Coordinates of C-alpha atoms in Angstrom, one line a residue:
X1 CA 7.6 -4.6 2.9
X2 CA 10.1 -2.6 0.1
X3 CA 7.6 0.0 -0.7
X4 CA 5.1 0.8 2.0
X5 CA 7.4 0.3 5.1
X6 CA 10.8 1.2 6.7
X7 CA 12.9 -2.2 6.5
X8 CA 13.2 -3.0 9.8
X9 CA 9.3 -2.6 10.3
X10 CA 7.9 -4.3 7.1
X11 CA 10.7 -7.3 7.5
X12 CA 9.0 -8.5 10.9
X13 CA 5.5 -8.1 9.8
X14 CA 6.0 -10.4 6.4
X15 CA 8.9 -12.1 8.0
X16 CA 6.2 -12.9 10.9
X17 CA 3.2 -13.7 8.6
X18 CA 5.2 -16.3 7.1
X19 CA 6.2 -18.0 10.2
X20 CA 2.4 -18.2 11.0
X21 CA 2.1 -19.4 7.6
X22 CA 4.1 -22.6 7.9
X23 CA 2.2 -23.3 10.8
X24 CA -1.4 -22.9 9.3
X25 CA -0.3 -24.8 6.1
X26 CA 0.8 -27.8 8.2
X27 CA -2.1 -27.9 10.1
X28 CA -4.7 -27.6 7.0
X29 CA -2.6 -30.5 5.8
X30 CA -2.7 -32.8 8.9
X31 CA -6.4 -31.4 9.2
X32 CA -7.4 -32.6 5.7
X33 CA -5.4 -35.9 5.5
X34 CA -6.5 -38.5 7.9
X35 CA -10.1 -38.9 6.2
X36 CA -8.9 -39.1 2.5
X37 CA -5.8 -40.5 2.5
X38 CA -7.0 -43.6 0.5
X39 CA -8.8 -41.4 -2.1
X40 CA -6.4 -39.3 -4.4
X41 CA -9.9 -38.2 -5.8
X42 CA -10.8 -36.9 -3.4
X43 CA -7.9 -34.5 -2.8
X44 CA -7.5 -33.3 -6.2
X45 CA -10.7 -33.3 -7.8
X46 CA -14.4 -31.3 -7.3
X47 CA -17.5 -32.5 -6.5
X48 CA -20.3 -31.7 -9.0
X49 CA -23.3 -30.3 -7.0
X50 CA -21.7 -28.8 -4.5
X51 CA -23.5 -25.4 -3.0
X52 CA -23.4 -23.3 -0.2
X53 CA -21.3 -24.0 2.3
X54 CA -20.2 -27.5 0.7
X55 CA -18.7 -25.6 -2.2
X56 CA -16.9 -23.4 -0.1
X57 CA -14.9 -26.1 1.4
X58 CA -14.1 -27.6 -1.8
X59 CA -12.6 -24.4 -2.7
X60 CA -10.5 -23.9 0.4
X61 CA -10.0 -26.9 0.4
X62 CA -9.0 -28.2 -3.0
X63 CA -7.3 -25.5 -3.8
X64 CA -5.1 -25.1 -1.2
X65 CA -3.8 -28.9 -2.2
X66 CA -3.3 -27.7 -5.8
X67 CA -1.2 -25.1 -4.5
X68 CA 0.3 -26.5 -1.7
X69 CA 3.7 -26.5 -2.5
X70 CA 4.2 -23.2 -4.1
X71 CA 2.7 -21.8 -1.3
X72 CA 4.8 -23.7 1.4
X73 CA 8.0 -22.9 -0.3
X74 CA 7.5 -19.3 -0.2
X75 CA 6.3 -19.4 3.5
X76 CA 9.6 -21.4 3.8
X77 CA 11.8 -19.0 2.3
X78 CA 10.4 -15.7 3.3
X79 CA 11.8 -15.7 6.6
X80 CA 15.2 -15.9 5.1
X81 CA 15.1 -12.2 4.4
X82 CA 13.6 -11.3 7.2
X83 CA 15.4 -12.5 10.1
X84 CA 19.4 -13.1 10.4
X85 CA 18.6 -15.8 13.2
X86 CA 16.7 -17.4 10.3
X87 CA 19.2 -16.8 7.8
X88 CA 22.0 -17.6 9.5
X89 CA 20.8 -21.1 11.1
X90 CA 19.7 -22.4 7.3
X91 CA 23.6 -20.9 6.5
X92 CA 24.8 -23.0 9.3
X93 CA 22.7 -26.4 8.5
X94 CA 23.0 -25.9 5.0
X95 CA 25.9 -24.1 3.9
X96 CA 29.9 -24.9 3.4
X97 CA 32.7 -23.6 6.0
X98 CA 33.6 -20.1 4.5
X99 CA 37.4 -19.9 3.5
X100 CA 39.4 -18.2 5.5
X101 CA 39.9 -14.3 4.6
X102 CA 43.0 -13.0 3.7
X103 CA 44.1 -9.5 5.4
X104 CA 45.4 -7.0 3.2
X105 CA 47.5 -3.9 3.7
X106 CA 45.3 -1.5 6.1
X107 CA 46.2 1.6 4.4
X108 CA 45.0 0.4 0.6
X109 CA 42.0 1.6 -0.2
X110 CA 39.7 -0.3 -2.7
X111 CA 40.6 0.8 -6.0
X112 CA 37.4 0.4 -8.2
X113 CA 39.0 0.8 -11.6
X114 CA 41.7 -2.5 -11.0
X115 CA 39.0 -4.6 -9.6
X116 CA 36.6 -4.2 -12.7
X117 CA 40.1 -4.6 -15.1
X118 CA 40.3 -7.6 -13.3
X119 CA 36.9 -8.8 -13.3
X120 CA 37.0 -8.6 -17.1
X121 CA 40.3 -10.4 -17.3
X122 CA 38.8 -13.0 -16.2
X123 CA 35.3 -12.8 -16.6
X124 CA 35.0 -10.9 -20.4
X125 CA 31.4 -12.5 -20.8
X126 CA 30.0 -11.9 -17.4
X127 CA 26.5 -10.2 -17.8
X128 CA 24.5 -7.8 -15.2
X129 CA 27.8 -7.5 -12.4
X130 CA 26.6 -6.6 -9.1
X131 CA 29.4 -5.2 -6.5
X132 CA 29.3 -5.6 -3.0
X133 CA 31.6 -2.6 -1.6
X134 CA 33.1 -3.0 1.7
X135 CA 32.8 -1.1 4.8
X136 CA 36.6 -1.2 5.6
X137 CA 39.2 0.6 3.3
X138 CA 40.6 -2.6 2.9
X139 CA 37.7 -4.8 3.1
X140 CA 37.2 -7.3 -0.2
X141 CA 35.0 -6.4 -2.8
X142 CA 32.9 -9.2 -4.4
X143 CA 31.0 -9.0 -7.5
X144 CA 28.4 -10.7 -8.3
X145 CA 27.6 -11.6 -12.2
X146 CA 25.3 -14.2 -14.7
X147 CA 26.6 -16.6 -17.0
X148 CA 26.2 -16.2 -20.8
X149 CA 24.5 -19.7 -20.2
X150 CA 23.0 -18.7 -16.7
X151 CA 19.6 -20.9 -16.3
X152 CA 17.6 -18.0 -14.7
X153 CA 17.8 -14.5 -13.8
X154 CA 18.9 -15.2 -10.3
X155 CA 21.7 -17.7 -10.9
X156 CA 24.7 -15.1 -10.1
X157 CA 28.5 -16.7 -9.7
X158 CA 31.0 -14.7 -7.8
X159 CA 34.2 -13.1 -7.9
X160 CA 36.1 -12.0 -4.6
X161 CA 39.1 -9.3 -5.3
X162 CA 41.1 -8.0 -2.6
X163 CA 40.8 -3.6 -2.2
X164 CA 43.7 -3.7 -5.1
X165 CA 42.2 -5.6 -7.3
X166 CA 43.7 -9.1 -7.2
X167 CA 41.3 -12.3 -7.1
X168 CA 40.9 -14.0 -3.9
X169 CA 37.8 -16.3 -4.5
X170 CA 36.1 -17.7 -7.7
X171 CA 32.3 -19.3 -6.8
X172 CA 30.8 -20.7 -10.3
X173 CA 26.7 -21.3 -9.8
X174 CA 27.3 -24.3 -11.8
X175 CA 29.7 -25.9 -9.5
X176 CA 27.1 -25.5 -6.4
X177 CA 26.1 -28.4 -4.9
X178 CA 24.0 -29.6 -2.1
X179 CA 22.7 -26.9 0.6
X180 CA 24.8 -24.4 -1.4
X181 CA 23.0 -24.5 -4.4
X182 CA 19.7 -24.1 -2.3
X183 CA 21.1 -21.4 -0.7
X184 CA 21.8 -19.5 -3.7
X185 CA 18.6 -20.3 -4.5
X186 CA 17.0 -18.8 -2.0
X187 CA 15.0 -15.7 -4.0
X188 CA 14.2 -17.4 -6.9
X189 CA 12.6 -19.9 -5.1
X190 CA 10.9 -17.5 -3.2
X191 CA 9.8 -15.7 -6.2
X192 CA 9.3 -18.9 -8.7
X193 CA 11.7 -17.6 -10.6
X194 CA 14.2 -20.5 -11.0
X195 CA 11.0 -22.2 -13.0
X196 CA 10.7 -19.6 -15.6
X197 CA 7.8 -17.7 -16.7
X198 CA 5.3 -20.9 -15.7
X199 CA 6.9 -20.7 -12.0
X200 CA 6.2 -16.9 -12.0
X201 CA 2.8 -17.1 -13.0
X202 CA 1.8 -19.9 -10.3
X203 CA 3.7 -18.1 -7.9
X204 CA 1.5 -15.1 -8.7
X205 CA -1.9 -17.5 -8.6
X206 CA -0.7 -18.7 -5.4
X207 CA -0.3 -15.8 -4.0
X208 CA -3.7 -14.3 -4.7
X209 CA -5.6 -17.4 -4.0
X210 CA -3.3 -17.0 0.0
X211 CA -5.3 -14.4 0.8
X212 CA -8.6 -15.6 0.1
X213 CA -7.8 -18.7 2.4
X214 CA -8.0 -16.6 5.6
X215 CA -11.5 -14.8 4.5
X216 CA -12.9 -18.5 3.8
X217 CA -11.3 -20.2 6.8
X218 CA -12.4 -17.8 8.8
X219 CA -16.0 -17.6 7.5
X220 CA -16.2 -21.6 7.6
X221 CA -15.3 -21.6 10.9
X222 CA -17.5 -19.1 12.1
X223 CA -20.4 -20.6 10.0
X224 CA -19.4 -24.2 12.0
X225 CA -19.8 -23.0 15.5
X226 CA -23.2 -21.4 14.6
X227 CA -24.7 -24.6 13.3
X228 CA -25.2 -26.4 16.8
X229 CA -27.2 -23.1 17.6
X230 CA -29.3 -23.1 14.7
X231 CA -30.2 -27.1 14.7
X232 CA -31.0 -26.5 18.7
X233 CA -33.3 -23.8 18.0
X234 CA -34.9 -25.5 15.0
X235 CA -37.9 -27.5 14.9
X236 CA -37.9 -31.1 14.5
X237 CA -38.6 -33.3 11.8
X238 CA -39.0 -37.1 13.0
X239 CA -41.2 -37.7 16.0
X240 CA -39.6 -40.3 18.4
X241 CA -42.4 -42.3 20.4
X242 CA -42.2 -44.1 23.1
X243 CA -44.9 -46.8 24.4
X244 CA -45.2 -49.1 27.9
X245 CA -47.4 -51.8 29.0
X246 CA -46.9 -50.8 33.1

């Protein structure tokens, strides 16, 4: 999407594909579960012998369970930055009412310099600010920051100045709660981020072992409607007879 596409191409395509996503994981779960509900071994564990198209199962299968909720969560959240209509109901359901935005003077212009004097009043120790220009002269300017304490990379807190350099707004990560802390959330869940380097590197797995679910779902259902054709056409092995009296 960020490298081999324009944005408003490559954001419908993935945006899309995970969409279709959700759907296919729900249904591989619904499909799998009403046989071995009763039997966690089942789910979770591999049968020794299996071969040809046996073992193939067991790895779509099984390892779509082991991964199931990375997986899901990332088809969950990539639609959040792909679609507003997506973003902006999960902002609705999830989020807090904004606060309401205080109008400055039309004619001041954002003045870079007092905002970052400012933002080091009263944040000396923020690390890796992010700002968020506006599109008006006097629009707000926000700036975005880490904690010397942050948990992860993606745990920013915010500052909101107005365009001459005076706080409005003060959002701590810490202090999130609820939908808002998911919210905020949102990329580092996406990524596996907010679970360190072991979330990164299942995240990774799970992505890689996504794409060879569609070559064997597809092959295993290919390979199911051709075995009524093949036992019809094949000889048989047990002779049924039949003997009367009249």
């Amino acid at each position: 999407r960020w490298l081999l596409l324009p944005n408003s191409i490559g954001s419908v395509i993935t945006g899309t594909a995970a969409l279709m996503a959700i759907i296919l994981l729900i249904a591989g779960f619904i499909r799998r579960a009403p046989d071995r509900l009763s039997s966690i071994k089942d789910w979770l564990w591999w049968k020794r012998g299996s071969k040809g198209r046996l073992a193939l199962w067991q790895f779509h299968a099984l390892i779509g369970t082991w991964l199931f909720i990375p997986i899901f969560i990332m088809a969950l959240t990539g639609p959040w930055f792909a679609f507003d209509w997506y973003r902006s109901g999960l902002k609705q359901m999830l989020g807090s009412p904004e606060p309401p935005t205080i109008k400055a003077d039309a004619n001041i212009s954002a003045d870079a310099d007092a905002v970052w004097r400012s933002f080091l009043t009263v944040k000396p120790d923020g690390r890796y600010a992010r700002w968020y220009l506006p599109r008006e002269a006097n629009g707000e300017v926000r700036v975005r920051y880490l904690e010397p304490d942050a948990p992860h990379s993606r745990a920013y807190s915010a500052l909101t100045f107005d365009a001459a350099g005076h706080l409005l707004q003060q959002q701590r990560y810490a202090d999130l709660r609820g939908g808002d802390y998911l919210l905020a959330n949102m990329y580092a869940f996406h990524t596996g981020s907010y679970f360190g380097l072991p979330g990164r590197v299942i995240w990774s797995l799970s992505g890689l072992a996504f794409g060879s679910f569609a070559i064997t779902g597809i092959w295993l259902f290919f390979n199911r409607r051709a075995r009524p054709k093949e036992q019809a056409s094949g000889t048989a092995s047990t002779l049924i007879a039949y003997a009367s009296q009249s």
